[in-house]
Tab-separated table of C-alpha atoms and ligand atoms in Angstrom:
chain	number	residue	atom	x	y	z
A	3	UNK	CA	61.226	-13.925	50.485
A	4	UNK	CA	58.962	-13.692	47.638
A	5	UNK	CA	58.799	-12.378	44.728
A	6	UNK	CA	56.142	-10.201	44.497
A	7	UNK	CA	54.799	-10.061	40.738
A	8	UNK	CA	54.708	-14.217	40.763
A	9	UNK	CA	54.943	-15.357	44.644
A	10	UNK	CA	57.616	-17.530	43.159
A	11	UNK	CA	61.294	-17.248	45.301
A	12	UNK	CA	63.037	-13.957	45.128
A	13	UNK	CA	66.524	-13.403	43.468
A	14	UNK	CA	66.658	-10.018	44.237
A	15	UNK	CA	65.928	-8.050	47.562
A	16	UNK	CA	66.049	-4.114	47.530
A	17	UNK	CA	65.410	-3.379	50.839
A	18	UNK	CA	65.602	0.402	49.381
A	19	UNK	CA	62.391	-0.067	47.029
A	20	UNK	CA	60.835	-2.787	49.720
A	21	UNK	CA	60.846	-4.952	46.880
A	22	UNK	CA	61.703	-8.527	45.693
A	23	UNK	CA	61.418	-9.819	42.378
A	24	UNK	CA	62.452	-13.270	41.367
A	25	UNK	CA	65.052	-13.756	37.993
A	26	UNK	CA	62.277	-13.614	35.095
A	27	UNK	CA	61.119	-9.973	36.969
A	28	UNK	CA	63.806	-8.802	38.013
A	29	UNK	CA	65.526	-9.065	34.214
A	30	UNK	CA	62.139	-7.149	33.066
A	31	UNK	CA	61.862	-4.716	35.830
A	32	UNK	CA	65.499	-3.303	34.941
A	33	UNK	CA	65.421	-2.762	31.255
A	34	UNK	CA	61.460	-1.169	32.096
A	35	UNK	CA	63.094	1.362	34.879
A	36	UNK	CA	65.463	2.450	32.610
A	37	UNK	CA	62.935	2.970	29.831
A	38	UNK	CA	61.314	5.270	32.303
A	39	UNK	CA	64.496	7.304	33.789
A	40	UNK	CA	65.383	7.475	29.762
A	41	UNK	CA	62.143	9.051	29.129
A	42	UNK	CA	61.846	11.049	32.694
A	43	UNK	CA	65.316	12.774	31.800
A	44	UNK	CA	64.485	13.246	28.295
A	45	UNK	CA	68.170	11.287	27.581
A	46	UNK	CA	67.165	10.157	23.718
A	47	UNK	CA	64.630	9.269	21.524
A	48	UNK	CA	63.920	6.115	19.781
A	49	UNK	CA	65.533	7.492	16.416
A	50	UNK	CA	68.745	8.618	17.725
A	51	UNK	CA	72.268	7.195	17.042
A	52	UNK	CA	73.293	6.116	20.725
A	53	UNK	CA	77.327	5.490	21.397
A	54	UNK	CA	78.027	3.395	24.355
A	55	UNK	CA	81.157	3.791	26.172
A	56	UNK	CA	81.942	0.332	27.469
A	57	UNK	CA	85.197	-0.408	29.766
A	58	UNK	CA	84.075	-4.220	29.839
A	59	UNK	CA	82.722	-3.812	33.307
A	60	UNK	CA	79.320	-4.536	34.430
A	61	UNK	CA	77.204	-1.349	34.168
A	62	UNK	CA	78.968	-0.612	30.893
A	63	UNK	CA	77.929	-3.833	29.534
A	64	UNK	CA	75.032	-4.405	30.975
A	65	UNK	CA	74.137	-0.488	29.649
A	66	UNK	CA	74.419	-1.902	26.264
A	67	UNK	CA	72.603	-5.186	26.900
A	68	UNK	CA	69.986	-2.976	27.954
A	69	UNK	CA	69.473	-0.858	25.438
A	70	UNK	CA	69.394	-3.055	22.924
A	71	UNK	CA	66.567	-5.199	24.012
A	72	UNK	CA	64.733	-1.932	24.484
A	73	UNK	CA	65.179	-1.340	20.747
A	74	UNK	CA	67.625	1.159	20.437
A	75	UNK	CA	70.157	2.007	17.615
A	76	UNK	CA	73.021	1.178	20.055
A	77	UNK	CA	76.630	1.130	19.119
A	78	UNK	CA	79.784	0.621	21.475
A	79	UNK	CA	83.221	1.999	21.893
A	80	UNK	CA	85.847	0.550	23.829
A	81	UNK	CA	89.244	2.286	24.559
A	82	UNK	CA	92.602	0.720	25.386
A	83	UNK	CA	94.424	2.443	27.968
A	84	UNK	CA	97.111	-0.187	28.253
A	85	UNK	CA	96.922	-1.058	31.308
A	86	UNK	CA	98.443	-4.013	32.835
A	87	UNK	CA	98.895	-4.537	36.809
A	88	UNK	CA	99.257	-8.174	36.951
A	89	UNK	CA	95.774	-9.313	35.586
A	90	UNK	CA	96.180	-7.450	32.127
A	91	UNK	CA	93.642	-5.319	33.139
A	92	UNK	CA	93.036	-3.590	29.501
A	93	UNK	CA	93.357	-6.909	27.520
A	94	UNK	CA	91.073	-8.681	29.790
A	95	UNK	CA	88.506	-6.230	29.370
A	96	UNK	CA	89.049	-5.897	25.481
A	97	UNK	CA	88.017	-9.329	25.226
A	98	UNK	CA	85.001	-9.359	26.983
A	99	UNK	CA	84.053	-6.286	25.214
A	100	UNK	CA	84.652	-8.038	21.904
A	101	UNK	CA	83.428	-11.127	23.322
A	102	UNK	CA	79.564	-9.158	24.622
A	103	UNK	CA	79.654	-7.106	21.177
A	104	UNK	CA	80.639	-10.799	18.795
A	105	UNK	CA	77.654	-12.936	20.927
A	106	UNK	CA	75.301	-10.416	20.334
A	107	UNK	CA	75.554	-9.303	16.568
A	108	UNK	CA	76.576	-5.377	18.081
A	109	UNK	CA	78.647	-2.800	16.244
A	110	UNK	CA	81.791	-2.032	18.522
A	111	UNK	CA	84.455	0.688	17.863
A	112	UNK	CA	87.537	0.024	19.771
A	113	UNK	CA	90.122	2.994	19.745
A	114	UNK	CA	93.754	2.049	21.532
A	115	UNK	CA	95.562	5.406	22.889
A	116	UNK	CA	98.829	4.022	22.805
A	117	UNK	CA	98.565	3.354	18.559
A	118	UNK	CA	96.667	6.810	18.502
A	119	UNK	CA	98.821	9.106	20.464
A	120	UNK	CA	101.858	6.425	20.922
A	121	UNK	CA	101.852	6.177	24.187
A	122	UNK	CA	99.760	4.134	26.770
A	123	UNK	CA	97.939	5.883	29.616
A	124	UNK	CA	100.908	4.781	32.178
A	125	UNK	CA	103.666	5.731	29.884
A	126	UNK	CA	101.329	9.171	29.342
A	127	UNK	CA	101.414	9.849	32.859
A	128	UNK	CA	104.889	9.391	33.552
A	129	UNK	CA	105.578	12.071	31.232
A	130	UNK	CA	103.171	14.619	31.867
A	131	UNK	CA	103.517	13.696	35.935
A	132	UNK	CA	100.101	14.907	35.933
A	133	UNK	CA	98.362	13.176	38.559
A	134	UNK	CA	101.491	12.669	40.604
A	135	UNK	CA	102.464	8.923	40.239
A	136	UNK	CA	98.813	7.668	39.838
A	137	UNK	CA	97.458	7.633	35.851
A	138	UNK	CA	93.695	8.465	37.027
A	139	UNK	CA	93.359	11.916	36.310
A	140	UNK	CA	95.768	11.638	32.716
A	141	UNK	CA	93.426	8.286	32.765
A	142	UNK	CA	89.775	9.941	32.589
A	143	UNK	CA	91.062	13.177	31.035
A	144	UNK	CA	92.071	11.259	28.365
A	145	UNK	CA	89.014	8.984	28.344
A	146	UNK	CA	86.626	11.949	28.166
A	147	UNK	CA	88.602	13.570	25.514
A	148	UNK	CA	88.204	10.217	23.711
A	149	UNK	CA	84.827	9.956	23.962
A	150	UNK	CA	83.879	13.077	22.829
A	151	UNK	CA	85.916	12.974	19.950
A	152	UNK	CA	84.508	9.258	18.396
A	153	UNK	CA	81.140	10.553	19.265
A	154	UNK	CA	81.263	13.517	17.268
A	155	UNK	CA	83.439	12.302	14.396
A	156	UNK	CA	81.053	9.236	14.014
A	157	UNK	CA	78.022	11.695	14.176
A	158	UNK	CA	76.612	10.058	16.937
A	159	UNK	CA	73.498	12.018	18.790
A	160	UNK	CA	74.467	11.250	22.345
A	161	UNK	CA	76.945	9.232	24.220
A	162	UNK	CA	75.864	6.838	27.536
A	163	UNK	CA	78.074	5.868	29.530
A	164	UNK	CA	77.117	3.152	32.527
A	165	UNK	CA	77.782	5.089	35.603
A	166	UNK	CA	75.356	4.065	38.714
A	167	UNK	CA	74.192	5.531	41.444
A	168	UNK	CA	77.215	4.903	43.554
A	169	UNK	CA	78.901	6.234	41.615
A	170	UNK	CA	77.220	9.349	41.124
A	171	UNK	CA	76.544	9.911	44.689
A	172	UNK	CA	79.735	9.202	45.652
A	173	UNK	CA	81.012	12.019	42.868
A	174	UNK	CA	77.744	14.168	44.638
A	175	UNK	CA	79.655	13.620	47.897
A	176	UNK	CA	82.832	15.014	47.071
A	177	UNK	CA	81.628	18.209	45.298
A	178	UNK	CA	79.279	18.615	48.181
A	179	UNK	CA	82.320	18.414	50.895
A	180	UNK	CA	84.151	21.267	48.720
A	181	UNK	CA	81.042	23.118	47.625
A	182	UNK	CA	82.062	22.736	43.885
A	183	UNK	CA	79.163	24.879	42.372
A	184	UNK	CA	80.398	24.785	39.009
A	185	UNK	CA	80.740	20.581	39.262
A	186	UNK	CA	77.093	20.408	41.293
A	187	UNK	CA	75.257	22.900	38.576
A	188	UNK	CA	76.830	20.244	35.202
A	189	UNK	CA	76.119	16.874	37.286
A	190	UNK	CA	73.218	14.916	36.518
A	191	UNK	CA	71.645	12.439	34.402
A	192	UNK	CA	71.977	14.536	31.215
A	193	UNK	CA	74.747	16.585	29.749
A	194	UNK	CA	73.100	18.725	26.930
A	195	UNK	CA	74.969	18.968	23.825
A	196	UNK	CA	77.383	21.942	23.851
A	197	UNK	CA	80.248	23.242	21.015
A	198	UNK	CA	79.761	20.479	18.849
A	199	UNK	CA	80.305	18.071	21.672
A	200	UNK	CA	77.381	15.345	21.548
A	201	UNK	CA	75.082	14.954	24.591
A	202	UNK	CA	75.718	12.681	27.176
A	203	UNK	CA	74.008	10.580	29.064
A	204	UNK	CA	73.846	8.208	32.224
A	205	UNK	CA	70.501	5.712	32.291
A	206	UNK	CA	71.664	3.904	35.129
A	207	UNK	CA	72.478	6.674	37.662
A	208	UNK	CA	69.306	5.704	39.886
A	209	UNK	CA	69.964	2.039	40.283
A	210	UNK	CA	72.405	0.648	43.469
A	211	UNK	CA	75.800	-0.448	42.101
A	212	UNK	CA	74.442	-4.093	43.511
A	213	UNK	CA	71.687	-3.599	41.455
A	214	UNK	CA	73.337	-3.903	38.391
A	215	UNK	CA	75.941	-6.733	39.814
A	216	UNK	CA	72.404	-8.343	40.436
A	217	UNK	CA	71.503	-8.122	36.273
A	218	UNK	CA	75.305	-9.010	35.261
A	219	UNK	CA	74.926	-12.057	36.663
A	220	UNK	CA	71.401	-12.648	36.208
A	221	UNK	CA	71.483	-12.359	33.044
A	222	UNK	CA	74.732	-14.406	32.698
A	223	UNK	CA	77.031	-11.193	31.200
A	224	UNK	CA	80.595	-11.795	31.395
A	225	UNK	CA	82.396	-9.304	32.941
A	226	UNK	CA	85.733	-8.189	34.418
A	227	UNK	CA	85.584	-8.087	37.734
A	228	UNK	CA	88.616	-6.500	38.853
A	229	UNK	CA	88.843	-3.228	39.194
A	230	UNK	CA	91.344	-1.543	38.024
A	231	UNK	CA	94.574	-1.861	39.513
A	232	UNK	CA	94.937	1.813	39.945
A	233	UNK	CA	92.040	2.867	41.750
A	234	UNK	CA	93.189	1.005	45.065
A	235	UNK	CA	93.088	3.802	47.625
A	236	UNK	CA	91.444	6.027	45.793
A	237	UNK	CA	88.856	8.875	47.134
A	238	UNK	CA	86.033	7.781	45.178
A	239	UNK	CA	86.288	4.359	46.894
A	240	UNK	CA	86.759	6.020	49.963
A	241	UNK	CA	83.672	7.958	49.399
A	242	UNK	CA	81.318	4.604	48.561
A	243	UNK	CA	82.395	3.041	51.309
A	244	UNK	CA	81.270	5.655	53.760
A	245	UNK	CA	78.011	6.030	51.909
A	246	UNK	CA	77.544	2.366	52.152
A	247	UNK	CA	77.716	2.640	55.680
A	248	UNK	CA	75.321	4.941	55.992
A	249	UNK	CA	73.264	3.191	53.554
A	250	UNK	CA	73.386	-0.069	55.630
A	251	UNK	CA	72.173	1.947	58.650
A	252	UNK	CA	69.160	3.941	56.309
A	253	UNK	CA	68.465	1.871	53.730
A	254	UNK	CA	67.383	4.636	50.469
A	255	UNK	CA	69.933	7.078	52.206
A	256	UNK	CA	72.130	7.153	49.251
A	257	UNK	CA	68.923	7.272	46.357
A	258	UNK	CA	67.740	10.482	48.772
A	259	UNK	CA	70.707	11.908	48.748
A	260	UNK	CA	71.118	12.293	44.885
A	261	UNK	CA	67.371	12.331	43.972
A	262	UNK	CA	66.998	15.122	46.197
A	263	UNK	CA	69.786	16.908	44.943
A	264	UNK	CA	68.280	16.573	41.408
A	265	UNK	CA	65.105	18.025	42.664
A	266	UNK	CA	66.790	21.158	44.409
A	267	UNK	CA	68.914	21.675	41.377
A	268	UNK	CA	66.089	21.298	38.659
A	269	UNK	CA	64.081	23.693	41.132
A	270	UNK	CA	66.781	26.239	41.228
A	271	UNK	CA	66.604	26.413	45.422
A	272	UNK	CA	70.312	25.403	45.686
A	273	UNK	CA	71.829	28.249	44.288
A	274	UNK	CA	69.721	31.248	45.055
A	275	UNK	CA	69.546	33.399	47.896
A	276	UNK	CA	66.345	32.027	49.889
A	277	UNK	CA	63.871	34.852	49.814
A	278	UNK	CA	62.707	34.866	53.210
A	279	UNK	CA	59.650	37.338	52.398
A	280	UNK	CA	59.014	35.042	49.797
A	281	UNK	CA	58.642	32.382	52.355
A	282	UNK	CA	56.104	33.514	53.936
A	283	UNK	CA	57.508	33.785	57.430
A	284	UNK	CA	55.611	35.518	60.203
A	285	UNK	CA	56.034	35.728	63.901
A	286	UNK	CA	54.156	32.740	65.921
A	287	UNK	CA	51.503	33.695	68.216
A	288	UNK	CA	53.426	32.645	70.883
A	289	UNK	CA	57.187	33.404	71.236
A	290	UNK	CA	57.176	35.686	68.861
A	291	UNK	CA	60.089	34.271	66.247
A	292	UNK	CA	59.559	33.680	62.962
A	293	UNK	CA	57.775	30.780	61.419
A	294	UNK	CA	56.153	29.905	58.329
A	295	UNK	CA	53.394	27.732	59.872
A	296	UNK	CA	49.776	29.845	59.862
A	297	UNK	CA	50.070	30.500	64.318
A	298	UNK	CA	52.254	28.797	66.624
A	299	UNK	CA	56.121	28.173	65.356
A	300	UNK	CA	57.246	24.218	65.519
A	301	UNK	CA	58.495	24.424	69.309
A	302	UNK	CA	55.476	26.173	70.468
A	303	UNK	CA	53.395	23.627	68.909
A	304	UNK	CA	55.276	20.488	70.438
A	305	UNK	CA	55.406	22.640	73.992
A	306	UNK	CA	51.505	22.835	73.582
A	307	UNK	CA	51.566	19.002	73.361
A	308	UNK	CA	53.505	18.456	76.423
A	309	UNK	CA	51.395	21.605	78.470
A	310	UNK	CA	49.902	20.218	81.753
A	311	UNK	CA	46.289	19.959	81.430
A	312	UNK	CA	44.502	22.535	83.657
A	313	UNK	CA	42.258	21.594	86.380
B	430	AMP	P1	84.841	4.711	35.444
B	430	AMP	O1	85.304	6.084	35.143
B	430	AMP	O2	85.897	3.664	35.267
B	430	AMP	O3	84.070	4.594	36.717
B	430	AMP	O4	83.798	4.381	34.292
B	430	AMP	C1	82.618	5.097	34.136
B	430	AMP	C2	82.046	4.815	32.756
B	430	AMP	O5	82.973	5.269	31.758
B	430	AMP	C3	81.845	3.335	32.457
B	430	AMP	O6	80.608	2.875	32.918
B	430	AMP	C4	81.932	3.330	30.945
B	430	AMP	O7	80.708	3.743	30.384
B	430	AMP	C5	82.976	4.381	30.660
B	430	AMP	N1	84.335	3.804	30.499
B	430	AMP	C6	85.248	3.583	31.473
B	430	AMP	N2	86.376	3.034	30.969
B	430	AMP	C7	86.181	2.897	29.632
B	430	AMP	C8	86.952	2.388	28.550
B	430	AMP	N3	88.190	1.899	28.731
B	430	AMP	N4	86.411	2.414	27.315
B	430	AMP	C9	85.173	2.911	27.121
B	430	AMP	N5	84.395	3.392	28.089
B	430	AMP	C10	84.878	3.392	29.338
B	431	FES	FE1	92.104	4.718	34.286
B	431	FES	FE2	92.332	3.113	36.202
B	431	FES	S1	90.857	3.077	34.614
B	431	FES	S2	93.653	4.667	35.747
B	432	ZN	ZN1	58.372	-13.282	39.697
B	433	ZN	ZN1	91.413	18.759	23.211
């Protein structure tokens, strides 16, 4: 496979885009899509004061890596959780954090819950038994609450955070199962500012979680790449994996999926009545049944094809 800007070999194949770039295009082509979703979404402009939420992982980092060679005023926050399950989950990613944000001259704001609110997100959870057992909802409750908080005290314009698009679709997914139209109407690549909260942002909701493994690495950002130790079993992984198997069978099923739900959202056509005068719906020539096509309805028209020829 070749790349297709040089000829030279290809690092990177997304069968998705039907294209292959090698290392030196693939490391451009990145930082320029996001330029363009940034822009396309209208997340921030080039004078805004951007807060990166960074867990140590690699869209989070690679978010800020990002950003910053596109020229932004990027600044990061990481938050301890204190969470250990064997691998030291939260110190291991602390230190990559600080180790990303020392290597690269970046401003990084580092918040631990347990010294803020003295206890860690485990020791939270066993006391609030919220989230029965598992610390994921106290977790990202929490995390949220954090988030907004630093980015409004710190007068930041607009927070980013570095989920992808598998993570997005898979969060699509489950609000689409329960019909969540309060979840579907606020999801989306741009949370406008609301009650003093800042705005918040996702610029890399359109490329494939491999996508951004793909830069990681390419680029040579370490990373933690355990997850963590809590999300074992959880629905969200659940959810990716049967999206992955439907991506594997149609690759650009899962970009569809959440692209067009952007589209029918931004249009409004997802939660109105459909207006079926409005539609322009008349009966076909033929059978009689209603069809927006200018004659014959869509079966009559295929029946036409197969009519025997008369002799
Ligand atoms: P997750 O909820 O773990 O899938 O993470 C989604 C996004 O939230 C990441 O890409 C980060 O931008 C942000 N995030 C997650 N964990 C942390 C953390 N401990 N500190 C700061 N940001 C985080
Ligand atoms: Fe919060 Fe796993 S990151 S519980
Ligand atoms: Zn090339
Ligand atoms: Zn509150």
């Amino acid at each position: 496979m070749k790349c297709r800007k040089c000829g030279e070999k290809a690092s990177v194949n997304m069968r998705q885009h039907k294209l292959a770039l090698c290392k030196d295009h693939y490391l451009e082509w990145i930082p320029e899509q996001t330029d363009r979703f940034i822009k396309k979404y209208q997340m921030f402009s080039p004078d805004e004061r951007i807060l990166v939420a960074v867990s140590g992982g690699k869209d989070s980092l690679s978010l800020w890596d990002i950003l910053v060679r596109l020229g932004f005023h990027a600044d990061g926050l990481y938050i301890g959780l204190g969470i250990d399950g064997g691998i030291n989950y939260s110190n291991e990613s602390q230190r990559l954090t600080e180790e990303f944000a020392n290597q690269n001259n970046l401003k990084l704001h580092i918040v631990e819950i347990e010294r803020e609110y003295g206890l860690s997100i485990p020791a939270l959870s066993m006391q609030t038994q919220r989230g029965l057992g598992k610390p994921c909802a106290v977790c990202g409750l929490t995390k949220r609450h954090e988030m907004n908080r630093i980015a409004r005290d710190l007068g930041y314009d607009v927070l980013a955070t570095g989920h992808n698009l598998d993570d997005e679709a898979a969060v699509l997914f489950g609000n689409t199962l329960t019909w969540s139209a309060d979840y579907l109407l606020r999801q989306g690549p741009v949370l406008p500012a609301s009650d003093g909260l800042s705005r918040k942002v996702k610029p890399l909701c359109r490329f494939y979680e491999r996508e951004m493994t793909a830069y990681a690495l390419l680029r040579g950002i370490n990373y933690i790449y355990e997850e963590c130790p809590h999300a074992v079993g959880s629905t969200s992984i659940y959810y990716k994996e049967i999206l992955n198997q439907i991506e594997t069978a149609r690759p650009g099923a899962k970009l569809t999926f959440y692209l067009r739900f952007l589209e029918a959202r931004r249009s409004g056509e997802l939660f109105v009545e459909p207006n079926l005068e409005a539609a322009h719906l008349h009966p076909c020539t033929n059978c009689g049944q209603l069809t927006s096509a200018p004659d014959l309805c869509t079966f009559c028209r295929m029946m036409e094809k197969v009519k025997p020829t008369p002799v």
